Structures are given as C-alpha cells and as structure tokens.
Backbone as JSON Lines, residues from 0, in Angstrom:
{"i":0,"aa":"V","n":[-20.07,15.79,19.56],"ca":[-18.75,15.82,19.62],"c":[-18.15,14.0,19.48]}
{"i":1,"aa":"A","n":[-17.21,13.71,18.53],"ca":[-17.0,12.16,18.26],"c":[-15.14,12.22,19.32]}
{"i":2,"aa":"V","n":[-15.08,11.65,19.62],"ca":[-13.37,11.33,19.6],"c":[-12.8,9.81,19.17]}
{"i":3,"aa":"A","n":[-11.81,9.54,19.11],"ca":[-11.64,8.31,18.79],"c":[-9.78,8.46,19.12]}
{"i":4,"aa":"D","n":[-9.54,7.0,19.49],"ca":[-7.98,6.44,20.19],"c":[-7.44,6.34,18.6]}
{"i":5,"aa":"C","n":[-6.22,6.95,18.13],"ca":[-5.3,6.88,17.42],"c":[-4.36,5.48,17.01]}
{"i":6,"aa":"G","n":[-4.79,4.3,18.61],"ca":[-4.73,3.38,18.36],"c":[-2.67,2.73,18.56]}
{"i":7,"aa":"H","n":[-3.01,1.25,18.44],"ca":[-1.44,0.68,19.26],"c":[-0.01,1.92,18.14]}
{"i":8,"aa":"K","n":[0.42,1.68,19.19],"ca":[1.73,2.44,18.1],"c":[3.31,1.5,18.7]}
{"i":9,"aa":"Q","n":[3.76,1.39,17.14],"ca":[5.14,0.57,18.01],"c":[6.19,1.24,18.39]}
{"i":10,"aa":"G","n":[6.91,0.92,19.28],"ca":[7.47,1.84,20.05],"c":[7.46,2.89,20.58]}
{"i":11,"aa":"L","n":[6.66,3.05,20.92],"ca":[5.87,4.06,21.52],"c":[4.87,3.95,22.02]}
{"i":12,"aa":"N","n":[4.27,2.53,22.36],"ca":[2.75,2.38,22.67],"c":[2.22,3.14,24.26]}
{"i":13,"aa":"G","n":[3.14,4.02,24.84],"ca":[2.7,4.6,26.02],"c":[2.43,6.33,26.41]}
{"i":14,"aa":"V","n":[2.53,6.57,25.34],"ca":[2.42,7.97,24.45],"c":[0.55,7.65,24.13]}
{"i":15,"aa":"D","n":[0.1,8.34,24.38],"ca":[-1.4,7.99,24.06],"c":[-2.12,9.3,23.05]}
{"i":16,"aa":"N","n":[-2.49,9.12,22.17],"ca":[-2.69,9.96,21.59],"c":[-4.11,9.61,20.87]}
{"i":17,"aa":"G","n":[-5.27,10.95,20.84],"ca":[-6.0,10.65,20.24],"c":[-6.9,11.65,19.17]}
{"i":18,"aa":"R","n":[-8.05,11.74,18.87],"ca":[-8.78,13.17,17.61],"c":[-10.04,13.38,18.63]}
{"i":19,"aa":"I","n":[-10.24,14.14,18.25],"ca":[-11.46,14.97,18.97],"c":[-12.51,15.9,18.02]}
{"i":20,"aa":"W","n":[-13.49,15.53,17.7],"ca":[-14.41,16.26,16.31],"c":[-15.69,17.53,17.17]}
{"i":21,"aa":"F","n":[-15.58,18.62,16.71],"ca":[-16.8,19.3,17.05],"c":[-17.81,19.7,16.04]}
{"i":22,"aa":"D","n":[-18.86,18.91,16.31],"ca":[-19.74,19.68,15.46],"c":[-21.38,20.16,15.38]}
{"i":23,"aa":"H","n":[-20.88,21.3,15.24],"ca":[-22.5,22.51,15.41],"c":[-22.16,22.64,16.86]}
{"i":24,"aa":"V","n":[-20.81,22.64,17.55],"ca":[-21.11,22.53,19.0],"c":[-20.15,24.02,19.25]}
{"i":25,"aa":"R","n":[-21.1,24.56,20.3],"ca":[-20.66,25.86,20.62],"c":[-19.45,25.93,22.41]}
{"i":26,"aa":"V","n":[-18.65,25.68,21.96],"ca":[-17.66,25.68,23.39],"c":[-17.5,27.46,24.19]}
{"i":27,"aa":"P","n":[-18.03,26.85,25.77],"ca":[-18.2,28.26,26.02],"c":[-16.64,29.2,26.36]}
{"i":28,"aa":"R","n":[-16.42,30.34,26.15],"ca":[-15.46,31.03,25.75],"c":[-14.58,30.58,27.26]}
{"i":29,"aa":"E","n":[-14.72,30.69,28.59],"ca":[-14.27,30.19,29.7],"c":[-13.57,28.62,29.7]}
{"i":30,"aa":"N","n":[-13.98,27.84,28.59],"ca":[-13.28,26.65,28.21],"c":[-12.72,26.84,26.95]}
{"i":31,"aa":"L","n":[-12.48,27.62,26.59],"ca":[-11.25,27.4,25.69],"c":[-10.13,27.17,25.88]}
{"i":32,"aa":"L","n":[-9.24,26.27,25.15],"ca":[-7.79,26.37,25.23],"c":[-6.85,27.61,25.18]}
{"i":33,"aa":"N","n":[-6.89,28.5,25.64],"ca":[-6.71,29.63,25.66],"c":[-5.12,30.52,26.29]}
{"i":34,"aa":"R","n":[-3.76,29.49,26.35],"ca":[-3.39,29.99,27.51],"c":[-2.33,31.2,26.48]}
{"i":35,"aa":"F","n":[-2.57,31.29,25.51],"ca":[-1.65,32.2,24.67],"c":[-2.61,33.48,23.84]}
{"i":36,"aa":"S","n":[-3.58,33.06,23.82],"ca":[-4.73,33.58,22.94],"c":[-5.92,33.43,23.29]}
{"i":37,"aa":"D","n":[-6.43,34.51,22.73],"ca":[-8.0,34.74,23.38],"c":[-9.13,35.23,22.07]}
{"i":38,"aa":"V","n":[-10.27,34.83,22.57],"ca":[-11.58,35.14,21.77],"c":[-12.35,36.28,22.66]}
{"i":39,"aa":"K","n":[-12.07,37.83,22.68],"ca":[-13.09,38.48,23.49],"c":[-15.03,38.71,23.74]}
{"i":40,"aa":"P","n":[-15.36,38.96,24.02],"ca":[-16.72,38.42,23.98],"c":[-17.36,39.15,22.64]}
{"i":41,"aa":"D","n":[-16.63,40.34,22.09],"ca":[-17.8,40.55,20.91],"c":[-17.06,39.82,19.72]}
{"i":42,"aa":"G","n":[-16.18,39.01,19.78],"ca":[-15.75,37.67,19.06],"c":[-14.61,38.61,18.33]}
{"i":43,"aa":"T","n":[-13.79,39.01,19.02],"ca":[-11.92,39.28,18.61],"c":[-11.15,38.91,18.92]}
{"i":44,"aa":"F","n":[-10.51,37.73,17.71],"ca":[-9.27,37.14,18.21],"c":[-8.27,38.09,19.0]}
{"i":45,"aa":"V","n":[-7.54,37.96,20.05],"ca":[-6.57,38.38,20.82],"c":[-5.43,37.7,21.19]}
{"i":46,"aa":"S","n":[-3.95,38.39,20.86],"ca":[-2.95,37.1,21.68],"c":[-1.84,38.29,21.95]}
{"i":47,"aa":"E","n":[-1.1,37.43,23.13],"ca":[0.11,38.13,23.59],"c":[1.47,38.17,22.75]}
{"i":48,"aa":"L","n":[1.13,37.04,21.68],"ca":[2.17,36.53,20.84],"c":[1.96,37.69,19.76]}
{"i":49,"aa":"P","n":[2.88,39.07,19.27],"ca":[2.52,39.61,18.35],"c":[2.5,39.31,16.82]}
{"i":50,"aa":"T","n":[2.94,37.62,16.34],"ca":[2.8,37.39,15.33],"c":[1.99,36.06,15.34]}
{"i":51,"aa":"P","n":[1.67,35.44,13.77],"ca":[1.75,34.24,13.6],"c":[2.63,33.31,13.66]}
{"i":52,"aa":"V","n":[3.48,33.85,13.41],"ca":[5.3,33.13,13.36],"c":[5.12,32.33,14.94]}
{"i":53,"aa":"A","n":[5.05,33.89,15.6],"ca":[5.47,33.96,17.41],"c":[4.56,33.02,17.79]}
{"i":54,"aa":"R","n":[3.46,32.8,17.55],"ca":[2.36,31.78,18.1],"c":[2.63,30.34,17.25]}
{"i":55,"aa":"F","n":[2.88,30.4,16.58],"ca":[3.49,28.88,15.75],"c":[4.04,28.1,16.33]}
{"i":56,"aa":"T","n":[5.34,29.2,16.93],"ca":[6.6,28.7,17.51],"c":[6.46,28.32,19.07]}
{"i":57,"aa":"R","n":[5.23,29.13,19.9],"ca":[4.93,28.74,21.19],"c":[4.12,27.51,20.88]}
{"i":58,"aa":"H","n":[3.42,27.41,20.0],"ca":[2.88,25.93,20.51],"c":[2.71,25.04,19.99]}
{"i":59,"aa":"I","n":[4.01,24.75,18.77],"ca":[4.97,23.69,18.32],"c":[5.87,23.66,19.58]}
{"i":60,"aa":"G","n":[5.97,24.05,20.45],"ca":[6.83,24.28,21.18],"c":[6.71,23.03,22.5]}
{"i":61,"aa":"E","n":[5.55,23.39,22.47],"ca":[5.21,21.6,23.49],"c":[5.01,20.14,22.88]}
{"i":62,"aa":"L","n":[5.83,20.27,21.59],"ca":[5.93,19.56,20.85],"c":[7.61,18.64,20.35]}
{"i":63,"aa":"V","n":[8.41,19.59,21.16],"ca":[10.02,19.45,20.95],"c":[10.43,18.95,21.9]}
{"i":64,"aa":"S","n":[9.75,18.95,23.14],"ca":[10.69,18.24,23.86],"c":[10.18,16.09,23.51]}
{"i":65,"aa":"G","n":[9.31,16.08,23.08],"ca":[8.82,14.82,22.65],"c":[10.22,14.58,21.34]}
{"i":66,"aa":"R","n":[10.53,15.31,20.75],"ca":[11.7,15.2,19.28],"c":[12.89,15.16,20.16]}
{"i":67,"aa":"V","n":[13.25,16.02,21.02],"ca":[14.23,15.74,21.72],"c":[14.49,14.81,22.44]}
{"i":68,"aa":"F","n":[13.16,13.93,22.92],"ca":[13.74,13.16,23.98],"c":[13.61,12.07,22.83]}
{"i":69,"aa":"L","n":[13.3,11.63,21.77],"ca":[13.23,10.56,20.58],"c":[14.72,10.52,20.13]}
{"i":70,"aa":"S","n":[15.28,11.81,20.56],"ca":[16.77,11.35,19.56],"c":[17.91,10.72,20.38]}
{"i":71,"aa":"V","n":[17.5,11.8,21.61],"ca":[18.91,10.8,23.13],"c":[18.21,9.25,23.12]}
{"i":72,"aa":"S","n":[17.1,9.4,23.38],"ca":[16.47,7.56,23.13],"c":[16.85,6.67,21.99]}
{"i":73,"aa":"A","n":[16.83,7.16,20.69],"ca":[17.27,6.28,19.84],"c":[18.28,6.02,19.4]}
{"i":74,"aa":"N","n":[19.12,7.44,19.74],"ca":[20.99,7.24,19.83],"c":[21.07,6.02,20.73]}
{"i":75,"aa":"N","n":[20.65,5.98,21.89],"ca":[20.81,4.98,23.17],"c":[20.47,3.79,23.15]}
{"i":76,"aa":"F","n":[19.55,3.68,21.98],"ca":[19.42,2.28,21.34],"c":[20.29,1.74,20.78]}
{"i":77,"aa":"S","n":[20.77,2.55,19.45],"ca":[21.78,1.95,18.83],"c":[23.15,1.69,19.66]}
{"i":78,"aa":"K","n":[23.13,2.64,20.54],"ca":[24.77,1.87,21.52],"c":[24.65,0.74,22.01]}
{"i":79,"aa":"V","n":[23.21,0.5,22.53],"ca":[22.93,-0.4,23.01],"c":[23.19,-1.93,22.11]}
{"i":80,"aa":"G","n":[22.48,-1.49,21.13],"ca":[22.49,-2.56,19.64],"c":[23.7,-3.12,19.56]}
{"i":81,"aa":"L","n":[24.51,-1.74,19.51],"ca":[26.0,-1.55,19.09],"c":[26.74,-2.38,20.05]}
{"i":82,"aa":"A","n":[27.03,-2.43,20.96],"ca":[27.48,-3.23,22.31],"c":[27.42,-4.3,22.24]}
{"i":83,"aa":"T","n":[26.34,-4.87,22.02],"ca":[26.03,-6.04,21.63],"c":[26.58,-7.11,21.02]}
{"i":84,"aa":"A","n":[26.18,-6.43,19.24],"ca":[27.02,-6.74,18.22],"c":[28.28,-6.7,17.95]}
{"i":85,"aa":"V","n":[29.06,-6.06,18.52],"ca":[30.59,-5.75,18.39],"c":[31.22,-6.34,19.56]}
{"i":86,"aa":"R","n":[30.37,-7.0,20.64],"ca":[30.81,-8.23,21.7],"c":[30.58,-9.27,21.06]}
{"i":87,"aa":"Y","n":[29.64,-9.49,20.83],"ca":[29.54,-10.77,20.36],"c":[30.26,-11.1,18.84]}
{"i":88,"aa":"A","n":[30.6,-10.4,18.05],"ca":[31.36,-10.21,16.91],"c":[33.28,-10.21,17.12]}
{"i":89,"aa":"L","n":[33.5,-9.92,18.49],"ca":[34.91,-9.86,18.85],"c":[34.9,-11.45,19.8]}
{"i":90,"aa":"S","n":[33.7,-12.15,20.01],"ca":[33.89,-13.69,20.76],"c":[34.02,-14.82,20.11]}
{"i":91,"aa":"R","n":[32.71,-14.26,18.72],"ca":[32.66,-15.72,17.79],"c":[33.72,-15.48,16.52]}
{"i":92,"aa":"R","n":[33.89,-16.61,16.85],"ca":[34.75,-17.62,15.73],"c":[34.69,-17.98,15.01]}
{"i":93,"aa":"Q","n":[35.17,-17.98,13.74],"ca":[34.4,-18.79,12.91],"c":[35.7,-18.91,11.8]}
{"i":94,"aa":"F","n":[35.85,-19.57,11.01],"ca":[37.13,-20.53,9.89],"c":[38.34,-19.99,10.26]}
{"i":95,"aa":"S","n":[39.16,-21.39,10.32],"ca":[40.77,-21.35,10.4],"c":[41.44,-20.93,9.37]}
{"i":96,"aa":"Q","n":[42.57,-20.47,9.39],"ca":[43.83,-20.12,8.7],"c":[44.22,-21.61,8.09]}
{"i":97,"aa":"G","n":[44.36,-22.57,8.64],"ca":[44.67,-23.82,8.45],"c":[44.68,-24.89,9.33]}
{"i":98,"aa":"R","n":[44.87,-26.23,8.52],"ca":[44.34,-27.11,9.33],"c":[45.04,-26.94,10.88]}
{"i":99,"aa":"G","n":[43.88,-27.24,11.7],"ca":[44.29,-27.17,13.15],"c":[44.48,-25.74,14.06]}
{"i":100,"aa":"G","n":[44.29,-24.89,13.08],"ca":[44.75,-23.28,13.12],"c":[43.46,-22.84,14.36]}
{"i":101,"aa":"E","n":[44.0,-21.64,15.16],"ca":[42.67,-20.71,15.47],"c":[41.77,-20.21,14.71]}
{"i":102,"aa":"E","n":[40.46,-20.43,15.13],"ca":[39.93,-19.75,14.19],"c":[39.64,-18.24,14.03]}
{"i":103,"aa":"T","n":[39.43,-17.36,13.82],"ca":[39.38,-16.0,13.02],"c":[38.21,-15.49,13.94]}
{"i":104,"aa":"P","n":[38.33,-14.49,14.92],"ca":[37.02,-13.8,15.45],"c":[36.01,-12.98,14.31]}
{"i":105,"aa":"V","n":[34.98,-13.07,14.0],"ca":[34.12,-12.4,13.48],"c":[34.19,-10.82,13.04]}
{"i":106,"aa":"M","n":[34.95,-10.19,13.75],"ca":[35.15,-8.85,13.87],"c":[36.54,-8.47,12.88]}
{"i":107,"aa":"D","n":[37.02,-9.41,12.89],"ca":[38.36,-9.03,12.4],"c":[37.84,-9.36,10.34]}
{"i":108,"aa":"Y","n":[36.87,-10.12,10.08],"ca":[36.48,-9.73,8.46],"c":[36.14,-8.32,8.13]}
{"i":109,"aa":"L","n":[36.81,-8.01,7.18],"ca":[36.43,-6.67,6.14],"c":[34.79,-6.5,6.48]}
{"i":110,"aa":"M","n":[34.04,-7.42,5.99],"ca":[32.82,-7.13,5.71],"c":[32.41,-6.82,6.92]}
{"i":111,"aa":"H","n":[32.31,-7.76,7.92],"ca":[31.26,-7.25,9.19],"c":[31.95,-5.44,10.01]}
{"i":112,"aa":"Q","n":[32.98,-5.24,9.38],"ca":[33.49,-4.01,10.34],"c":[33.07,-2.85,9.16]}
{"i":113,"aa":"R","n":[32.61,-3.41,7.42],"ca":[32.24,-2.4,7.22],"c":[30.66,-2.48,7.41]}
{"i":114,"aa":"R","n":[30.34,-3.37,7.9],"ca":[28.76,-3.2,8.74],"c":[28.57,-2.03,9.49]}
{"i":115,"aa":"L","n":[29.15,-2.74,10.7],"ca":[29.14,-2.12,12.16],"c":[29.94,-0.53,12.42]}
{"i":116,"aa":"F","n":[31.45,0.0,11.51],"ca":[32.02,0.7,12.44],"c":[31.47,2.17,11.66]}
{"i":117,"aa":"P","n":[30.63,2.03,10.53],"ca":[30.36,3.28,10.16],"c":[28.59,3.66,11.35]}
{"i":118,"aa":"F","n":[28.29,2.76,11.84],"ca":[27.14,2.77,12.75],"c":[27.39,3.16,13.95]}
{"i":119,"aa":"V","n":[28.72,2.48,14.48],"ca":[29.12,3.06,16.07],"c":[29.91,4.61,15.35]}
{"i":120,"aa":"A","n":[30.57,5.18,14.29],"ca":[31.01,6.32,13.86],"c":[29.55,7.32,14.58]}
{"i":121,"aa":"A","n":[28.61,6.88,13.7],"ca":[27.39,7.4,13.88],"c":[26.45,8.44,15.15]}
{"i":122,"aa":"A","n":[26.57,6.69,16.2],"ca":[26.45,6.81,17.53],"c":[27.56,7.8,17.9]}
{"i":123,"aa":"Y","n":[28.58,7.96,17.74],"ca":[29.13,9.09,18.31],"c":[28.9,10.42,17.94]}
{"i":124,"aa":"V","n":[28.94,10.68,17.03],"ca":[28.53,11.67,15.68],"c":[27.01,12.23,16.79]}
{"i":125,"aa":"Y","n":[26.24,11.56,16.55],"ca":[24.49,11.99,16.78],"c":[24.55,11.86,18.57]}
{"i":126,"aa":"G","n":[25.25,11.19,19.11],"ca":[25.3,11.58,20.92],"c":[25.73,12.74,20.87]}
{"i":127,"aa":"T","n":[26.85,13.49,20.48],"ca":[27.36,14.55,20.48],"c":[25.73,15.4,20.39]}
{"i":128,"aa":"M","n":[25.69,15.6,18.86],"ca":[24.21,16.8,18.66],"c":[22.96,16.12,19.13]}
{"i":129,"aa":"A","n":[22.76,14.79,19.78],"ca":[21.52,14.71,21.05],"c":[21.92,15.63,21.97]}
{"i":130,"aa":"N","n":[23.08,15.49,22.48],"ca":[23.47,15.27,23.97],"c":[23.39,17.0,24.17]}
{"i":131,"aa":"A","n":[24.03,17.81,22.72],"ca":[23.69,19.27,22.44],"c":[22.12,19.77,22.41]}
{"i":132,"aa":"L","n":[21.65,19.29,21.89],"ca":[20.22,19.43,21.74],"c":[19.39,19.55,22.82]}
{"i":133,"aa":"K","n":[19.86,18.54,23.79],"ca":[19.2,18.21,24.76],"c":[19.73,19.79,26.01]}
{"i":134,"aa":"Q","n":[20.79,19.88,25.85],"ca":[21.29,21.15,26.97],"c":[20.39,22.8,26.26]}
{"i":135,"aa":"M","n":[19.8,22.62,24.69],"ca":[19.55,23.92,24.66],"c":[18.26,23.48,25.16]}
{"i":136,"aa":"W","n":[17.65,22.76,24.97],"ca":[16.02,22.4,25.47],"c":[16.15,22.66,26.45]}
{"i":137,"aa":"L","n":[17.29,22.02,27.72],"ca":[17.27,22.34,29.05],"c":[17.28,23.67,29.89]}
{"i":138,"aa":"N","n":[17.64,24.54,28.86],"ca":[18.17,26.05,28.63],"c":[17.69,27.21,27.99]}
{"i":139,"aa":"K","n":[16.73,26.45,27.02],"ca":[15.99,27.01,26.11],"c":[15.0,28.39,26.99]}
{"i":140,"aa":"T","n":[15.24,29.52,26.16],"ca":[14.79,31.24,26.64],"c":[13.67,31.19,25.32]}
{"i":141,"aa":"P","n":[12.67,32.05,25.23],"ca":[11.74,32.56,24.06],"c":[12.56,32.68,22.94]}
{"i":142,"aa":"S","n":[13.77,33.36,23.28],"ca":[14.6,34.15,22.23],"c":[15.49,32.4,20.84]}
{"i":143,"aa":"N","n":[15.48,31.69,21.99],"ca":[16.04,30.7,20.95],"c":[14.76,29.68,20.77]}
{"i":144,"aa":"M","n":[13.41,29.27,21.2],"ca":[13.23,28.36,20.73],"c":[12.93,28.07,19.33]}
{"i":145,"aa":"K","n":[12.93,28.96,18.79],"ca":[12.57,28.63,17.58],"c":[13.77,27.29,16.34]}
{"i":146,"aa":"D","n":[15.64,28.42,16.97],"ca":[16.15,27.25,17.12],"c":[16.07,25.66,17.89]}
{"i":147,"aa":"V","n":[15.9,25.89,18.19],"ca":[15.13,24.02,19.34],"c":[14.42,23.99,18.55]}
{"i":148,"aa":"H","n":[13.37,24.49,18.15],"ca":[12.29,23.54,17.36],"c":[12.64,22.73,15.72]}
{"i":149,"aa":"V","n":[14.02,23.88,15.32],"ca":[14.87,23.53,13.98],"c":[15.34,22.28,13.99]}
{"i":150,"aa":"Y","n":[16.48,22.35,15.1],"ca":[17.06,21.59,15.17],"c":[16.84,20.16,15.94]}
{"i":151,"aa":"S","n":[15.78,20.28,16.43],"ca":[14.71,19.23,16.74],"c":[14.16,18.14,15.9]}
{"i":152,"aa":"A","n":[13.45,19.19,14.72],"ca":[12.89,18.66,13.86],"c":[14.05,18.07,12.93]}
{"i":153,"aa":"G","n":[14.87,18.81,12.88],"ca":[16.1,17.73,11.82],"c":[16.67,16.76,12.43]}
{"i":154,"aa":"L","n":[17.05,17.03,13.41],"ca":[17.84,15.4,13.89],"c":[17.17,14.74,14.33]}
{"i":155,"aa":"K","n":[15.5,14.63,14.6],"ca":[14.73,13.63,15.13],"c":[14.94,12.11,13.88]}
{"i":156,"aa":"P","n":[14.08,13.41,13.16],"ca":[14.48,11.6,11.98],"c":[15.59,11.26,11.84]}
{"i":157,"aa":"L","n":[16.9,11.78,11.8],"ca":[18.2,11.33,11.02],"c":[18.37,10.55,12.02]}
{"i":158,"aa":"V","n":[18.72,10.69,13.36],"ca":[18.83,9.78,14.11],"c":[17.7,8.7,14.8]}
{"i":159,"aa":"T","n":[16.57,8.88,14.51],"ca":[15.59,7.5,14.51],"c":[15.8,6.54,13.22]}
{"i":160,"aa":"W","n":[16.02,6.84,12.16],"ca":[16.02,6.38,11.07],"c":[17.37,5.41,11.1]}
{"i":161,"aa":"N","n":[18.49,5.97,11.21],"ca":[19.72,5.97,11.8],"c":[19.72,4.59,12.44]}
{"i":162,"aa":"A","n":[19.01,4.78,13.81],"ca":[18.82,3.82,14.89],"c":[18.08,2.43,13.93]}
{"i":163,"aa":"M","n":[17.05,2.87,13.75],"ca":[16.4,1.23,12.81],"c":[17.49,0.85,12.06]}
{"i":164,"aa":"A","n":[18.11,1.37,10.96],"ca":[19.11,0.52,9.84],"c":[19.88,-0.18,11.21]}
{"i":165,"aa":"C","n":[20.76,1.12,12.14],"ca":[21.72,0.35,12.32],"c":[20.99,-1.08,13.27]}
{"i":166,"aa":"L","n":[20.12,-1.06,14.4],"ca":[19.58,-2.4,14.99],"c":[19.49,-3.0,14.36]}
{"i":167,"aa":"Q","n":[19.27,-3.75,12.85],"ca":[18.76,-4.09,12.39],"c":[20.31,-4.4,11.6]}
{"i":168,"aa":"A","n":[20.91,-3.97,11.24],"ca":[22.48,-4.38,11.18],"c":[22.9,-4.95,12.15]}
{"i":169,"aa":"C","n":[22.63,-4.71,13.77],"ca":[23.36,-5.46,14.73],"c":[23.1,-6.78,14.86]}
{"i":170,"aa":"R","n":[21.63,-6.9,14.95],"ca":[20.71,-8.47,14.5],"c":[21.23,-9.27,13.39]}
{"i":171,"aa":"E","n":[21.53,-8.58,12.27],"ca":[21.82,-9.27,11.3],"c":[23.86,-10.14,11.53]}
{"i":172,"aa":"C","n":[24.17,-9.33,11.85],"ca":[25.96,-9.54,12.8],"c":[25.78,-9.97,13.63]}
{"i":173,"aa":"C","n":[24.67,-10.66,14.27],"ca":[24.9,-11.8,15.35],"c":[24.2,-12.8,14.5]}
{"i":174,"aa":"G","n":[23.69,-13.53,13.42],"ca":[23.31,-14.16,13.19],"c":[22.19,-14.66,13.2]}
{"i":175,"aa":"G","n":[22.5,-16.12,14.37],"ca":[21.04,-16.8,14.29],"c":[20.78,-15.9,15.99]}
{"i":176,"aa":"M","n":[22.19,-15.6,16.71],"ca":[21.66,-15.15,18.08],"c":[21.24,-13.74,18.34]}
{"i":177,"aa":"G","n":[21.27,-13.04,16.65],"ca":[20.35,-11.99,16.75],"c":[19.01,-11.89,17.07]}
{"i":178,"aa":"Y","n":[18.49,-13.5,17.1],"ca":[17.2,-13.45,17.21],"c":[16.69,-13.06,18.63]}
{"i":179,"aa":"G","n":[17.18,-13.71,19.53],"ca":[17.33,-14.01,21.17],"c":[16.9,-12.21,21.61]}
{"i":180,"aa":"S","n":[16.2,-13.56,22.53],"ca":[15.44,-11.78,23.24],"c":[16.35,-11.4,24.39]}
{"i":181,"aa":"A","n":[17.4,-12.56,24.48],"ca":[18.04,-11.42,25.85],"c":[18.95,-10.36,25.22]}
{"i":182,"aa":"N","n":[19.73,-10.88,24.04],"ca":[20.37,-8.94,23.59],"c":[19.28,-8.11,23.31]}
{"i":183,"aa":"R","n":[18.15,-7.97,22.98],"ca":[17.42,-6.47,23.44],"c":[17.04,-6.31,21.93]}
{"i":184,"aa":"I","n":[17.81,-6.9,20.9],"ca":[18.24,-6.22,19.93],"c":[16.17,-5.81,19.53]}
{"i":185,"aa":"G","n":[15.81,-7.06,19.25],"ca":[14.44,-6.91,18.66],"c":[13.48,-5.75,19.58]}
{"i":186,"aa":"D","n":[13.55,-5.78,20.97],"ca":[12.72,-4.9,21.74],"c":[13.11,-3.83,21.48]}
{"i":187,"aa":"L","n":[14.38,-3.08,21.43],"ca":[14.26,-2.06,20.93],"c":[14.11,-2.0,19.43]}
{"i":188,"aa":"K","n":[14.11,-2.46,18.68],"ca":[13.58,-2.17,17.11],"c":[12.02,-1.87,17.26]}
{"i":189,"aa":"N","n":[11.3,-2.14,18.36],"ca":[10.17,-1.78,18.57],"c":[9.49,-1.35,19.77]}
C-alpha cells in the first residue's frame, strides 16, 4: 500500500487531497467502500442502482457540492474585487481639463469603464446563476441530481475563469494601490 499527498493548492489549500495505491493487496469484503453496491462472497457484483449511468451519477454527486460552493464563492470574490476597484476609480482623480481645473475621476474615462463594467455585469449574471444552482443543490432529489451535476460542471469553470480575469483587471485598475494587501485583491486571487 502506498499513499501520497497531492500537495499545496493555490486558493483551496484547506482541502486535503491524496492518493492511495493497492498493489497485490486483498481488501476484505467488510472493508469495501460499498454504500451503493457490493461484491457477494461468490464474486458477483450487485448494486441498488440499476445502470452504470445511475451509479456514476450517484458517485459523482459527492463532488457536486464542491462545484456549487466554488461557483458561489468565486463570484463573491469577483464582487469584493469589483467593490474595491469601483470605489477606487470613483475616488481617484487624474488630469484636469484646464489650468487649475478639477481633476477627472478615473471612472469617467471610457477605457476604465470598458475594463470594469463587463465584469460588473458578469457578476450579476453569474450571481443569479450560482444562486439558482445553490437552490437546486439544496433541494436536490434523485430525479434532478443529473441536472445539478451538469449545471455545476458547466458553471464552475465559467465563474472561476471569470473571477481570475476580473480580479486581475481590478488589481490593474487600482494602479499601484492594487498591490496593497489592504484591498485583499491579491489574497482573493490566491
């Protein structure tokens, strides 16, 4: 028997994953991980779940909660970064229109708006989708578990990819202040 830790993970280091290998090891039947299926003494495989697809769906269901959690959390991280970047852009002023004139808030510049506004819109859309998925998960039944699996498998990568791009844009839109630990953008990216 060999075991190994999967090592440090960025962002989810509190989740401890590992691997185990059995080489020429006989596992007693009473020690099998057999919540949904079993092996009879004669070696016959039996399961309360009638098809391989049903067995797969039931087993993969254990991973779905993590996908739902990551979808909701990643979007919340985007919202925190956006709150920081938008507040900064509204308070930071740069370049006046004339001699002695008042400087323009950075948010008034079209380029700044084009960097942040699509992420603000995405945060609303992904937030609505993630909350709907969370409700599906909380009210799951055996009949809708496959849908929950499919939606979570599709939404999680979209929301997490968006969150990484959003937080990078937020950091850049804050200029040098984007590197400060007080704004938490760096921590949220990791």
